[in-house]
Coordinates of C-alpha atoms in Angstrom, one line a residue:
M1 CA 2.4 4.5 24.0
K2 CA 2.4 8.3 23.3
L3 CA 3.2 7.6 19.7
Q4 CA 0.3 5.2 19.5
R5 CA -2.0 7.8 20.9
K6 CA -0.8 10.4 18.4
N7 CA -1.3 8.0 15.6
R8 CA -4.7 7.1 16.8
L9 CA -5.8 10.7 17.0
R10 CA -4.4 11.3 13.5
A11 CA -6.2 8.3 12.2
T12 CA -9.5 9.6 13.7
A13 CA -9.0 12.8 11.8
L14 CA -8.4 10.9 8.6
G15 CA -11.5 8.8 9.2
A16 CA -13.5 11.9 9.3
L17 CA -12.7 12.7 5.7
A18 CA -15.6 11.9 3.4
V19 CA -15.5 12.8 -0.2
S20 CA -19.0 12.2 -1.6
S21 CA -20.5 12.7 -5.0
A22 CA -21.4 10.7 -8.1
L23 CA -18.1 10.7 -10.0
V24 CA -18.2 10.5 -13.7
L25 CA -14.8 11.5 -15.2
T26 CA -13.5 8.2 -16.6
A27 CA -10.3 6.7 -17.5
C28 CA -7.9 7.2 -20.3
G29 CA -9.4 6.1 -23.6
S30 CA -12.9 5.5 -22.1
D31 CA -15.8 6.8 -24.1
N32 CA -18.0 7.3 -21.1
N33 CA -17.8 10.9 -19.8
S34 CA -20.6 13.0 -18.4
G35 CA -18.5 14.9 -15.9
S36 CA -18.9 18.5 -15.0
A37 CA -16.7 21.0 -16.8
T38 CA -16.8 23.5 -13.9
G39 CA -14.1 24.3 -11.5
G40 CA -11.1 24.8 -13.8
S41 CA -8.4 27.1 -12.5
G42 CA -6.0 27.5 -15.4
E43 CA -2.5 27.9 -14.2
K44 CA -3.6 28.8 -10.7
T45 CA -1.4 27.8 -7.8
S46 CA -3.1 27.5 -4.4
A47 CA -1.4 29.6 -1.7
A48 CA -2.9 27.2 0.9
S49 CA -0.8 24.2 0.0
N50 CA 1.1 25.0 -3.2
V51 CA -1.1 22.6 -5.2
K52 CA -0.9 23.4 -8.9
C53 CA -4.4 23.0 -10.2
D54 CA -3.5 23.9 -13.8
D55 CA -6.5 23.0 -16.0
A56 CA -8.0 20.5 -13.6
K57 CA -11.8 20.5 -13.6
G58 CA -14.8 18.5 -12.7
Q59 CA -14.7 15.1 -11.0
L60 CA -12.2 12.3 -11.0
L61 CA -12.7 8.7 -10.0
A62 CA -10.0 6.3 -9.0
S63 CA -9.8 3.0 -7.1
G64 CA -7.6 0.2 -5.9
S65 CA -5.1 -0.6 -3.2
S66 CA -6.5 -0.3 0.4
A67 CA -2.9 -0.2 1.6
Q68 CA -2.6 3.4 0.4
K69 CA -6.0 4.5 1.5
N70 CA -4.8 6.6 4.4
A71 CA -2.2 8.3 2.2
M72 CA -4.8 8.9 -0.5
D73 CA -7.3 10.4 2.1
L74 CA -4.6 13.0 3.0
W75 CA -3.8 13.7 -0.6
V76 CA -7.4 14.2 -1.6
K77 CA -8.1 16.4 1.3
N78 CA -5.2 18.7 0.6
Y79 CA -5.7 18.7 -3.1
M80 CA -9.3 19.6 -3.0
A81 CA -8.6 22.3 -0.5
G82 CA -6.3 23.8 -3.0
C83 CA -8.3 23.2 -6.2
K84 CA -11.9 24.4 -5.5
G85 CA -14.5 22.9 -7.8
V86 CA -12.4 19.8 -8.4
E87 CA -13.6 16.6 -6.8
V88 CA -11.5 13.4 -6.4
N89 CA -12.9 10.1 -5.0
Y90 CA -10.5 7.2 -4.4
K91 CA -12.4 4.0 -3.7
S92 CA -10.4 1.8 -1.4
S93 CA -10.9 -1.8 -2.6
S94 CA -8.0 -3.9 -3.6
S95 CA -5.1 -3.8 -6.1
G96 CA -6.8 -6.5 -8.2
E97 CA -10.1 -4.6 -8.4
G98 CA -8.4 -1.4 -9.1
I99 CA -6.6 -2.8 -12.1
I100 CA -9.8 -4.4 -13.4
A101 CA -11.5 -1.0 -13.2
F102 CA -8.7 0.7 -14.9
N103 CA -8.6 -1.8 -17.8
Q104 CA -12.4 -1.4 -18.1
G105 CA -12.0 2.3 -18.5
T106 CA -14.1 3.3 -15.4
V107 CA -11.4 5.1 -13.4
G108 CA -8.9 7.8 -14.2
F109 CA -6.1 5.9 -12.5
A110 CA -5.7 2.8 -10.3
G111 CA -3.7 2.1 -7.1
S112 CA -1.9 -1.2 -7.0
D113 CA 0.6 -2.7 -4.6
S114 CA 2.0 -4.8 -7.4
A115 CA 3.2 -3.8 -10.9
L116 CA 1.1 -4.7 -13.8
K117 CA 1.5 -8.2 -15.2
P118 CA 2.2 -8.6 -18.9
E119 CA -1.3 -9.7 -19.6
E120 CA -2.7 -6.7 -17.7
V121 CA -0.5 -4.4 -19.8
A122 CA -1.9 -6.1 -22.9
D123 CA -5.5 -5.5 -21.7
S124 CA -4.7 -1.8 -20.9
K125 CA -3.9 -1.2 -24.6
K126 CA -7.6 -1.5 -25.4
V127 CA -8.3 1.5 -23.0
C128 CA -5.2 3.5 -23.6
K129 CA -5.7 3.3 -27.4
T130 CA -2.3 4.7 -28.6
G131 CA -0.4 3.6 -25.5
Q132 CA -0.5 1.3 -22.5
G133 CA -0.7 1.2 -18.7
I134 CA 2.4 2.1 -16.8
N135 CA 3.4 1.9 -13.1
L136 CA 4.3 5.1 -11.2
P137 CA 5.7 4.3 -7.7
M138 CA 4.0 6.8 -5.4
V139 CA 3.7 5.3 -1.9
G140 CA 6.2 3.3 0.1
G141 CA 5.8 1.7 3.5
P142 CA 6.1 -1.3 5.8
I143 CA 3.7 -4.2 5.8
A144 CA 3.1 -4.6 9.5
I145 CA 2.6 -8.0 11.0
G146 CA 0.0 -7.2 13.6
F147 CA -0.9 -9.5 16.5
H148 CA -3.3 -9.6 19.5
L149 CA -2.1 -11.8 22.3
E150 CA -3.3 -10.9 25.8
G151 CA -0.4 -10.4 28.2
V152 CA 2.2 -10.1 25.4
D153 CA 3.1 -6.6 24.2
S154 CA 6.3 -7.4 22.3
L155 CA 6.9 -10.2 19.9
T156 CA 9.8 -11.1 17.6
L157 CA 9.5 -13.5 14.6
D158 CA 11.8 -14.5 11.7
A159 CA 10.8 -15.4 8.2
P160 CA 10.7 -19.2 8.6
T161 CA 8.6 -19.0 11.7
L162 CA 6.3 -16.4 10.1
A163 CA 6.0 -18.7 7.0
K164 CA 5.0 -21.7 9.2
I165 CA 2.4 -19.6 11.1
F166 CA 0.7 -18.4 7.9
D167 CA 0.9 -21.9 6.4
G168 CA -0.7 -23.4 9.4
K169 CA 2.3 -25.5 10.4
I170 CA 2.8 -23.7 13.7
K171 CA -0.5 -23.7 15.5
K172 CA 0.1 -22.6 19.1
W173 CA 1.6 -19.4 20.5
N174 CA 3.9 -21.3 22.9
D175 CA 5.4 -23.3 20.0
P176 CA 9.2 -23.9 20.6
A177 CA 10.1 -22.0 17.5
I178 CA 8.3 -18.8 18.7
A179 CA 9.6 -19.3 22.3
K180 CA 13.2 -19.5 21.0
L181 CA 12.9 -16.1 19.4
N182 CA 11.2 -14.6 22.5
K183 CA 13.2 -15.8 25.5
G184 CA 11.6 -14.7 28.8
A185 CA 8.2 -14.0 27.3
K186 CA 5.2 -15.7 28.8
L187 CA 3.6 -17.2 25.7
P188 CA 0.2 -18.8 26.3
D189 CA -0.9 -22.2 25.3
K190 CA -3.4 -20.6 22.9
A191 CA -4.3 -21.4 19.3
I192 CA -3.0 -19.1 16.7
Q193 CA -5.7 -17.5 14.5
A194 CA -4.1 -16.2 11.3
F195 CA -6.0 -13.7 9.1
H196 CA -5.4 -13.0 5.5
R197 CA -7.0 -11.0 2.7
S198 CA -10.1 -12.5 1.1
E199 CA -9.7 -10.7 -2.3
D200 CA -6.8 -10.4 -4.7
S201 CA -4.3 -8.1 -3.0
G202 CA -1.0 -6.6 -3.8
T203 CA -0.2 -6.6 -0.1
T204 CA -0.7 -10.4 -0.1
Q205 CA 1.6 -10.6 -3.1
N206 CA 4.3 -8.5 -1.4
L207 CA 4.2 -10.6 1.8
G208 CA 4.5 -13.7 -0.4
K209 CA 7.5 -12.3 -2.2
Y210 CA 9.2 -11.7 1.2
L211 CA 8.4 -15.2 2.5
A212 CA 9.4 -16.8 -0.8
A213 CA 12.7 -14.9 -0.9
T214 CA 13.7 -15.4 2.8
A215 CA 12.1 -18.7 3.8
P216 CA 12.0 -20.8 0.5
N217 CA 12.1 -24.1 2.4
D218 CA 9.0 -23.1 4.5
W219 CA 7.0 -21.1 2.0
K220 CA 6.5 -23.1 -1.2
Y221 CA 3.9 -20.8 -2.9
E222 CA 4.3 -18.5 -5.8
P223 CA 3.8 -14.9 -4.8
E224 CA 0.4 -14.1 -6.2
K225 CA -2.3 -11.6 -5.3
K226 CA -4.7 -14.4 -4.2
W227 CA -3.9 -15.9 -0.8
P228 CA -2.3 -19.3 -1.5
A229 CA -2.1 -21.2 1.7
P230 CA -4.8 -23.5 3.1
G231 CA -6.6 -22.7 6.4
G232 CA -6.6 -19.4 8.2
Q233 CA -9.4 -16.9 8.1
A234 CA -10.2 -14.3 5.5
A235 CA -11.2 -10.7 5.8
S236 CA -11.9 -7.9 3.2
G237 CA -9.2 -5.3 2.7
S238 CA -6.4 -4.2 5.0
A239 CA -9.1 -2.5 7.2
G240 CA -11.0 -5.8 7.5
V241 CA -7.9 -7.8 8.5
A242 CA -6.8 -5.1 11.0
A243 CA -10.3 -5.1 12.5
Q244 CA -10.2 -8.8 13.1
V245 CA -6.8 -8.8 14.7
K246 CA -7.9 -5.9 16.9
Q247 CA -10.9 -7.9 18.1
V248 CA -9.6 -11.5 18.3
D249 CA -7.3 -12.6 21.1
G250 CA -4.6 -15.0 19.7
S251 CA -4.8 -13.5 16.2
I252 CA -2.1 -12.4 13.7
G253 CA -2.5 -10.7 10.3
Y254 CA -0.8 -8.4 7.9
F255 CA -1.6 -4.9 6.7
E256 CA 0.0 -1.5 6.1
L257 CA 1.4 0.1 9.2
S258 CA -1.0 3.0 9.4
Y259 CA -3.8 0.5 10.2
A260 CA -1.8 -0.8 13.1
S261 CA -0.9 2.7 14.4
S262 CA -4.5 4.0 14.1
Q263 CA -5.9 1.1 16.1
S264 CA -3.1 0.7 18.6
I265 CA -2.4 -2.9 17.3
S266 CA 0.9 -4.4 18.4
T267 CA 3.3 -5.3 15.6
V268 CA 5.9 -8.0 15.2
D269 CA 9.7 -7.1 15.2
I270 CA 11.4 -9.0 12.4
N271 CA 14.7 -10.9 13.0
T272 CA 16.5 -10.5 9.7
G273 CA 19.8 -12.0 10.9
G274 CA 21.2 -8.6 11.7
S275 CA 22.4 -7.4 15.1
A276 CA 18.9 -6.8 16.4
P277 CA 15.3 -7.4 15.4
V278 CA 13.8 -4.6 13.4
K279 CA 10.6 -2.7 14.2
A280 CA 8.0 -1.9 11.6
S281 CA 8.3 1.9 11.1
S282 CA 8.4 4.4 8.3
E283 CA 12.0 5.2 8.9
N284 CA 13.0 1.5 8.9
A285 CA 11.0 0.8 5.8
S286 CA 12.7 3.8 4.0
K287 CA 16.1 2.1 4.6
A288 CA 14.9 -1.0 2.7
I289 CA 13.1 1.0 -0.1
A290 CA 16.1 3.2 -0.6
A291 CA 17.8 0.2 -2.2
A292 CA 15.0 -0.3 -4.8
K293 CA 16.0 -0.5 -8.5
I294 CA 13.8 0.4 -11.5
K295 CA 13.1 -2.8 -13.5
G296 CA 10.5 -1.3 -15.8
T297 CA 11.3 -0.2 -19.3
G298 CA 10.4 3.0 -21.2
K299 CA 8.1 5.1 -19.1
D300 CA 7.2 2.2 -16.8
L301 CA 8.8 2.7 -13.4
A302 CA 8.1 -0.6 -11.7
L303 CA 10.6 -1.3 -9.0
S304 CA 12.6 -4.3 -7.7
L305 CA 12.8 -4.6 -3.9
D306 CA 15.4 -6.5 -1.9
Y307 CA 13.3 -8.5 0.6
T308 CA 16.4 -10.3 1.8
T309 CA 18.2 -7.2 3.2
K310 CA 20.1 -7.6 6.4
A311 CA 21.1 -3.9 6.5
E312 CA 21.1 -2.5 10.0
G313 CA 17.7 -1.1 10.9
A314 CA 16.1 -2.0 7.5
Y315 CA 12.6 -3.4 7.8
P316 CA 12.4 -6.0 5.0
I317 CA 8.6 -6.5 4.6
V318 CA 7.9 -3.5 2.5
L319 CA 5.6 -2.6 -0.4
V320 CA 5.6 0.1 -3.0
T321 CA 2.1 1.2 -4.2
Y322 CA 1.9 2.3 -7.8
E323 CA -0.6 4.6 -9.5
V324 CA -1.4 3.0 -12.8
V325 CA -2.0 5.3 -15.7
C326 CA -1.8 5.4 -19.5
D327 CA 1.4 6.7 -20.9
T328 CA -0.4 8.0 -24.0
G329 CA -4.0 7.7 -25.2
N330 CA -5.5 9.6 -22.3
K331 CA -8.8 11.2 -22.8
A332 CA -8.6 15.0 -23.2
E333 CA -11.2 15.7 -20.6
T334 CA -9.5 13.5 -18.0
L335 CA -5.8 14.2 -18.6
P336 CA -5.5 17.6 -16.9
T337 CA -7.0 16.5 -13.7
V338 CA -5.1 13.2 -13.5
K339 CA -1.8 15.1 -14.2
S340 CA -2.6 17.8 -11.7
F341 CA -3.5 15.4 -8.9
L342 CA -0.5 13.1 -9.5
N343 CA 1.8 16.1 -9.7
Y344 CA 0.7 17.0 -6.2
T345 CA 1.1 13.4 -4.8
A346 CA 4.6 13.3 -6.2
S347 CA 5.6 16.7 -5.1
D348 CA 7.9 17.4 -2.1
E349 CA 4.8 18.4 -0.1
G350 CA 2.8 15.4 -1.2
Q351 CA 5.6 13.0 -0.3
K352 CA 6.3 14.7 3.0
V353 CA 2.8 14.1 4.4
L354 CA 3.3 10.4 3.9
T355 CA 5.5 10.1 7.0
E356 CA 2.7 11.7 9.0
A357 CA 0.5 8.8 8.1
G358 CA 3.0 6.0 8.7
Y359 CA 4.2 5.7 5.1
A360 CA 7.6 6.0 3.6
P361 CA 8.3 8.6 0.8
I362 CA 9.6 7.3 -2.6
P363 CA 13.4 7.7 -2.9
T364 CA 14.3 11.1 -4.3
E365 CA 16.1 9.9 -7.4
I366 CA 13.2 7.6 -8.4
N367 CA 10.6 10.2 -7.5
A368 CA 12.3 12.7 -9.9
K369 CA 11.7 10.2 -12.7
V370 CA 8.0 9.9 -11.6
R371 CA 7.6 13.6 -11.9
D372 CA 9.1 13.7 -15.4
T373 CA 6.9 10.8 -16.5
I374 CA 3.7 12.5 -15.2
A375 CA 4.7 15.7 -17.1
S376 CA 5.0 13.6 -20.3
L377 CA 1.6 11.9 -20.1
K378 CA -0.5 12.4 -23.2

């Protein structure tokens, strides 16, 4: 309970952050740029937070994944405190919307919980001109399964049961399958109200990958960004799903852990087949993400995650959020600010603050390659 109060206070502080201005510095290869040229700081390093501003200047617009919003709020706050005169605005929407904006050339980078598809890479070449869009893993963390059930504070589910719930096959909270996993719990004879994302979402796709890998007999859908199962109720963004679960008795939904922590929403422990159910936590997610392998080629650092892990204490429903950028073909006015900001997010300090917001840092070996790639952006 103390941890929840701390997280709630932290989230309140995050929510107070407002970065407002009309942002006009556009993406790599875009021909639209009316941004301010003020605020450059050369090779300046901020003593306040060790942010290297380099030649960053003006205003920078980015958008995408709502799962990384709370991390991005922290990063933007710290970065702008260190680089006076530079403005960064990250619009939390969805992974799908972020990639569309990136490929339209209206943002400097996009946040996505899923790596670019081949057709999205092809589209990016129109914007990146001499290069293409690549994936830089920047944020890790657990996808929490949040629930609101009056009188029940602790709940354990496994993959098949979770799949049946989200597919509308299990309709009541006192269903025998749920009761078997929660012996001694007083489960009410109450209808389950399952909430999912209304828009294309990388979080949806990652949950789908987990269910498809661990409960193939019960989850027959291809892992896509669009919610595939019939029924259920839709809400916009991770914030929207979390808000509905917070309000509605008998509800269940999925969202990044910080949304659960900030609103004191109870989360499901996952029975992976290990010795004990695993709680959704940054530490437990880190154990699963540590086994990630790079599957991208060249400068692309897309990762392959093991959703079927039974390692002790490893929480299996995880996501890695990428920052999508051009490898080459970036616009000269945009590039210094994009590189400066991403250098901070990938720095030791930038990764350390992730744990404060309920996220998991990217494994050190992989993050070293992220830093090298950022340095090579042209």
